[in-house]
Amino acid sequence: MIKKQHLAFNFYNKKYFSQVFLKDKNIIKKIIFFLNPKKNDLLFEIGPGLGALTIPLFDFIDHLTVIDIDNDVLNFFKNKKIFSKIHFYLMDVLNFNFLKFYFKNNKKKIRIFGNLPYNISTEFLIHIIKYNFIFKDAHFMFQKEVSNRILATHNTKFYGRLSILIQYFFKIKKLFDISQNSFFPIPKVSSTFLKFSPHKLFPELSFDINILSKITKIAFSKRRKILKNSLKKLFTEKDLIFLNIDSSLRPENLSIKKYYILTDYFIKKKINY
């Protein structure tokens, strides 16, 4: 039935949204199990598609907020009985103001989830980290390679800017992998379902996400260069020695904690100037 509806809406021709649709009922049940939705939760779904997850969720909840950029998705839900229980935002999630939504709902923590389109998954994560304090938790499905980058630790090939930026704000847990055959159209890659829990305590640093982003961007844009060369515009070799950082290491060899220390030092050094 879902496939016929899918064809009726001609979603196959909308590849510019980079969206695939979940069809595996066992995976849907598994996702709902891990979400463990409660009636009083403030649930927010990104990219509901044809309701494969949205519709069965209403066995557990009374209200749901969803966001999608595609007007055909809105029209699909308008024809469903559950539509009166859905608060639908028709817009690009990258332009959505989560802080405003948080205040509108009396500062109630948000539980956000979804199957993120591959083309915006990284950009979306960067978008929400500054809102980390308003989320109770987050559950997202990613292309497996993206999830590997999110979870990576130093001295591994997937370790990079995304690992460092996301892990500062969230504790991340891999829940399970999902086969390509669980979706239509069938993507070329498998997916992974992750849980994000905002850290309650952060390192006591004079922290600035923009500075951390700048440092990691410069470092990993020259991934094969050693730190004293890749970061020379920001730090002298004496700076690195003072911070007990081996200047002969490459960017992927430096721990996440050391990148936080570099950020803190850069801010303090700039202030003193």
Short mmCIF file of C-alpha atoms in Angstrom, two decimals:
data_model
loop_
_atom_site.label_atom_id
_atom_site.label_comp_id
_atom_site.label_asym_id
_atom_site.label_seq_id
_atom_site.Cartn_x
_atom_site.Cartn_y
_atom_site.Cartn_z
CA MET A 1 0.00 0.00 0.00
CA ILE A 2 2.78 2.41 0.93
CA LYS A 3 4.56 1.78 -2.35
CA LYS A 4 1.45 2.64 -4.36
CA GLN A 5 1.02 5.87 -2.42
CA HIS A 6 4.68 6.57 -2.98
CA LEU A 7 4.30 6.22 -6.72
CA ALA A 8 1.14 8.31 -6.67
CA PHE A 9 3.05 11.19 -5.19
CA ASN A 10 5.85 10.61 -7.69
CA PHE A 11 8.52 10.92 -5.00
CA TYR A 12 10.95 8.93 -7.12
CA ASN A 13 11.35 11.99 -9.30
CA LYS A 14 12.25 14.21 -6.35
CA LYS A 15 15.85 13.12 -5.96
CA TYR A 16 16.92 16.65 -5.08
CA PHE A 17 15.53 16.03 -1.57
CA SER A 18 17.92 13.06 -1.22
CA GLN A 19 15.29 11.24 0.79
CA VAL A 20 14.60 7.53 1.00
CA PHE A 21 11.57 6.03 2.72
CA LEU A 22 11.53 3.39 5.43
CA LYS A 23 9.36 0.34 4.66
CA ASP A 24 10.62 -2.42 6.97
CA LYS A 25 7.99 -2.97 9.69
CA ASN A 26 10.44 -4.76 11.97
CA ILE A 27 12.84 -1.82 11.82
CA ILE A 28 9.96 0.59 12.48
CA LYS A 29 8.99 -1.39 15.60
CA LYS A 30 12.63 -1.40 16.70
CA ILE A 31 12.92 2.37 16.30
CA ILE A 32 9.75 2.96 18.31
CA PHE A 33 11.06 0.61 21.00
CA PHE A 34 14.23 2.67 21.38
CA LEU A 35 12.34 5.96 21.19
CA ASN A 36 10.05 4.72 23.98
CA PRO A 37 7.58 7.60 23.37
CA LYS A 38 5.40 8.89 26.21
CA LYS A 39 2.17 10.86 25.86
CA ASN A 40 3.59 13.92 27.60
CA ASP A 41 6.76 14.02 25.45
CA LEU A 42 7.37 16.99 23.16
CA LEU A 43 8.21 14.94 20.08
CA PHE A 44 9.57 16.52 16.91
CA GLU A 45 10.03 14.47 13.74
CA ILE A 46 12.19 15.53 10.80
CA GLY A 47 11.15 14.29 7.38
CA PRO A 48 8.04 12.16 8.08
CA GLY A 49 7.87 11.03 4.46
CA LEU A 50 4.84 8.79 3.99
CA GLY A 51 4.30 8.26 7.69
CA ALA A 52 5.98 4.86 8.04
CA LEU A 53 7.12 5.89 11.51
CA THR A 54 4.73 8.79 12.13
CA ILE A 55 1.47 6.86 11.85
CA PRO A 56 2.32 3.92 14.19
CA LEU A 57 3.66 6.40 16.76
CA PHE A 58 0.08 7.52 17.39
CA ASP A 59 -0.53 4.22 19.16
CA PHE A 60 1.59 5.75 21.94
CA ILE A 61 1.16 9.53 21.70
CA ASP A 62 -1.55 12.14 21.16
CA HIS A 63 0.41 14.95 19.49
CA LEU A 64 3.45 15.29 17.25
CA THR A 65 5.33 18.12 15.57
CA VAL A 66 6.81 17.36 12.15
CA ILE A 67 8.80 19.33 9.62
CA ASP A 68 9.29 18.68 5.92
CA ILE A 69 10.25 20.80 2.94
CA ASP A 70 8.02 18.90 0.49
CA ASN A 71 4.47 20.16 -0.05
CA ASP A 72 3.41 16.70 -1.29
CA VAL A 73 4.22 15.28 2.15
CA LEU A 74 1.92 17.87 3.72
CA ASN A 75 -0.86 16.97 1.27
CA PHE A 76 -0.37 13.29 2.06
CA PHE A 77 -0.92 13.88 5.78
CA LYS A 78 -3.88 16.18 5.19
CA ASN A 79 -5.77 13.10 3.99
CA LYS A 80 -5.02 11.16 7.18
CA LYS A 81 -7.23 11.00 10.29
CA ILE A 82 -4.23 11.78 12.48
CA PHE A 83 -3.62 15.14 10.77
CA SER A 84 -5.54 17.05 13.45
CA LYS A 85 -2.98 15.77 15.97
CA ILE A 86 0.01 16.93 13.92
CA HIS A 87 1.61 20.37 14.03
CA PHE A 88 3.16 20.53 10.56
CA TYR A 89 5.96 22.94 9.57
CA LEU A 90 6.39 23.17 5.80
CA MET A 91 9.94 24.51 5.55
CA ASP A 92 13.64 23.71 5.36
CA VAL A 93 14.73 22.33 8.74
CA LEU A 94 18.07 24.16 8.35
CA ASN A 95 16.13 27.43 8.69
CA PHE A 96 14.02 26.32 11.64
CA ASN A 97 14.45 28.22 14.90
CA PHE A 98 14.46 25.51 17.56
CA LEU A 99 15.04 28.04 20.33
CA LYS A 100 11.85 29.91 19.47
CA PHE A 101 9.97 26.60 19.38
CA TYR A 102 11.40 25.72 22.82
CA PHE A 103 10.17 28.99 24.36
CA LYS A 104 6.82 28.64 22.62
CA ASN A 105 6.41 25.31 24.44
CA ASN A 106 7.20 26.75 27.89
CA LYS A 107 10.83 25.60 27.85
CA LYS A 108 9.90 21.96 27.70
CA LYS A 109 12.78 19.76 26.55
CA ILE A 110 12.39 18.50 22.99
CA ARG A 111 12.75 14.89 21.85
CA ILE A 112 13.80 15.11 18.21
CA PHE A 113 14.13 12.24 15.74
CA GLY A 114 14.08 11.38 12.07
CA ASN A 115 15.57 9.77 9.01
CA LEU A 116 17.77 12.61 7.82
CA PRO A 117 18.22 13.18 4.08
CA TYR A 118 21.80 12.27 3.21
CA ASN A 119 22.56 15.64 1.65
CA ILE A 120 21.86 17.67 4.80
CA SER A 121 22.76 15.29 7.65
CA THR A 122 26.14 16.82 8.48
CA GLU A 123 24.96 20.41 8.04
CA PHE A 124 21.91 19.71 10.19
CA LEU A 125 23.99 18.36 13.09
CA ILE A 126 26.16 21.47 13.01
CA HIS A 127 22.95 23.53 12.98
CA ILE A 128 21.50 21.96 16.16
CA ILE A 129 24.59 21.72 18.38
CA LYS A 130 24.13 25.32 19.49
CA TYR A 131 20.66 24.32 20.71
CA ASN A 132 21.90 21.26 22.61
CA PHE A 133 20.53 22.46 25.98
CA ILE A 134 16.92 22.45 24.75
CA PHE A 135 16.90 18.77 23.74
CA LYS A 136 16.07 15.90 26.05
CA ASP A 137 17.50 13.50 23.50
CA ALA A 138 17.76 12.94 19.76
CA HIS A 139 17.48 9.81 17.62
CA PHE A 140 18.64 9.98 14.01
CA MET A 141 19.21 7.64 11.12
CA PHE A 142 22.34 8.33 9.09
CA GLN A 143 24.20 6.95 6.16
CA LYS A 144 26.62 4.49 7.79
CA GLU A 145 29.72 6.44 6.74
CA VAL A 146 28.36 9.60 8.39
CA SER A 147 27.61 7.70 11.61
CA ASN A 148 31.16 6.33 11.57
CA ARG A 149 32.48 9.88 11.38
CA ILE A 150 30.22 11.00 14.23
CA LEU A 151 31.33 8.14 16.51
CA ALA A 152 35.01 8.12 15.58
CA THR A 153 37.84 8.51 18.08
CA HIS A 154 41.32 9.83 17.36
CA ASN A 155 43.83 7.64 15.50
CA THR A 156 41.08 6.24 13.28
CA LYS A 157 40.41 6.99 9.61
CA PHE A 158 36.88 8.39 10.17
CA TYR A 159 37.96 10.84 12.88
CA GLY A 160 37.58 14.49 11.93
CA ARG A 161 35.78 17.80 12.50
CA LEU A 162 32.35 16.21 12.82
CA SER A 163 33.55 13.78 15.51
CA ILE A 164 35.03 16.61 17.56
CA LEU A 165 32.21 19.14 17.20
CA ILE A 166 29.37 16.70 17.93
CA GLN A 167 31.05 14.81 20.77
CA TYR A 168 31.65 18.02 22.71
CA PHE A 169 27.90 18.58 23.01
CA PHE A 170 26.47 15.06 22.94
CA LYS A 171 27.08 11.59 24.26
CA ILE A 172 26.41 9.34 21.27
CA LYS A 173 25.32 5.72 21.29
CA LYS A 174 25.05 3.42 18.31
CA LEU A 175 21.74 1.53 18.52
CA PHE A 176 21.72 -0.62 15.38
CA ASP A 177 22.53 -0.82 11.67
CA ILE A 178 19.84 -0.86 8.98
CA SER A 179 20.10 -2.64 5.64
CA GLN A 180 19.58 -0.84 2.33
CA ASN A 181 16.66 -3.21 1.69
CA SER A 182 14.68 -1.60 4.50
CA PHE A 183 14.13 1.49 2.30
CA PHE A 184 12.68 2.51 -1.03
CA PRO A 185 14.08 3.54 -3.35
CA ILE A 186 16.90 1.21 -2.24
CA PRO A 187 19.94 3.39 -1.46
CA LYS A 188 23.48 2.39 -2.32
CA VAL A 189 24.56 2.37 1.31
CA SER A 190 23.34 0.99 4.63
CA SER A 191 22.29 3.20 7.53
CA THR A 192 22.83 3.42 11.29
CA PHE A 193 20.44 4.54 14.02
CA LEU A 194 22.10 6.69 16.71
CA LYS A 195 21.01 8.19 20.01
CA PHE A 196 22.30 11.61 21.11
CA SER A 197 22.14 12.67 24.76
CA PRO A 198 23.24 16.23 25.61
CA HIS A 199 26.08 16.36 28.12
CA LYS A 200 24.98 17.72 31.47
CA LEU A 201 28.50 18.91 32.30
CA PHE A 202 31.10 20.35 29.97
CA PRO A 203 34.84 20.89 30.42
CA GLU A 204 35.48 24.13 32.29
CA LEU A 205 36.75 26.06 29.33
CA SER A 206 36.14 29.53 27.92
CA PHE A 207 34.49 27.72 25.04
CA ASP A 208 33.40 29.04 21.67
CA ILE A 209 31.99 26.67 19.05
CA ASN A 210 33.03 29.04 16.26
CA ILE A 211 36.66 28.93 17.37
CA LEU A 212 36.61 25.13 17.69
CA SER A 213 35.07 24.97 14.22
CA LYS A 214 37.78 27.26 12.83
CA ILE A 215 40.64 25.29 14.40
CA THR A 216 39.34 21.91 13.27
CA LYS A 217 38.55 23.18 9.79
CA ILE A 218 42.09 24.44 9.31
CA ALA A 219 43.64 21.33 10.84
CA PHE A 220 41.66 18.79 8.81
CA SER A 221 41.83 20.73 5.55
CA LYS A 222 45.51 19.75 5.64
CA ARG A 223 44.99 16.29 7.10
CA ARG A 224 48.35 14.84 6.03
CA LYS A 225 50.39 17.73 7.40
CA ILE A 226 51.78 17.67 10.93
CA LEU A 227 50.27 20.11 13.42
CA LYS A 228 53.15 22.57 13.58
CA ASN A 229 52.61 23.17 9.85
CA SER A 230 48.83 22.87 9.52
CA LEU A 231 48.12 25.09 12.55
CA LYS A 232 51.04 27.51 12.21
CA LYS A 233 48.73 30.47 11.44
CA LEU A 234 47.00 29.96 14.80
CA PHE A 235 49.65 28.51 17.11
CA THR A 236 53.42 28.70 17.34
CA GLU A 237 55.43 25.59 18.09
CA LYS A 238 56.07 27.09 21.54
CA ASP A 239 52.32 27.28 22.07
CA LEU A 240 51.97 23.59 21.27
CA ILE A 241 54.84 22.64 23.57
CA PHE A 242 53.32 24.73 26.38
CA LEU A 243 50.04 22.85 25.92
CA ASN A 244 51.85 19.50 25.98
CA ILE A 245 50.83 18.80 22.38
CA ASP A 246 53.24 16.94 20.14
CA SER A 247 53.68 19.22 17.14
CA SER A 248 54.76 16.28 14.95
CA LEU A 249 51.33 14.64 15.20
CA ARG A 250 48.79 14.79 12.39
CA PRO A 251 45.27 16.17 13.01
CA GLU A 252 43.69 12.71 13.34
CA ASN A 253 46.21 11.77 16.09
CA LEU A 254 45.11 14.55 18.42
CA SER A 255 42.42 13.64 20.97
CA ILE A 256 39.14 15.49 21.21
CA LYS A 257 40.15 16.83 24.63
CA LYS A 258 43.30 18.37 23.13
CA TYR A 259 41.21 20.23 20.55
CA TYR A 260 39.15 21.67 23.38
CA ILE A 261 42.37 22.74 25.11
CA LEU A 262 43.56 24.43 21.89
CA THR A 263 40.25 26.28 21.65
CA ASP A 264 40.43 27.47 25.24
CA TYR A 265 44.04 28.60 24.84
CA PHE A 266 43.35 30.44 21.58
CA ILE A 267 40.49 32.41 23.17
CA LYS A 268 42.51 33.35 26.26
CA LYS A 269 45.53 34.27 24.16
CA LYS A 270 43.40 36.49 21.94
CA ILE A 271 41.84 38.19 24.98
CA ASN A 272 45.26 38.89 26.47
CA TYR A 273 46.36 40.53 23.23
#
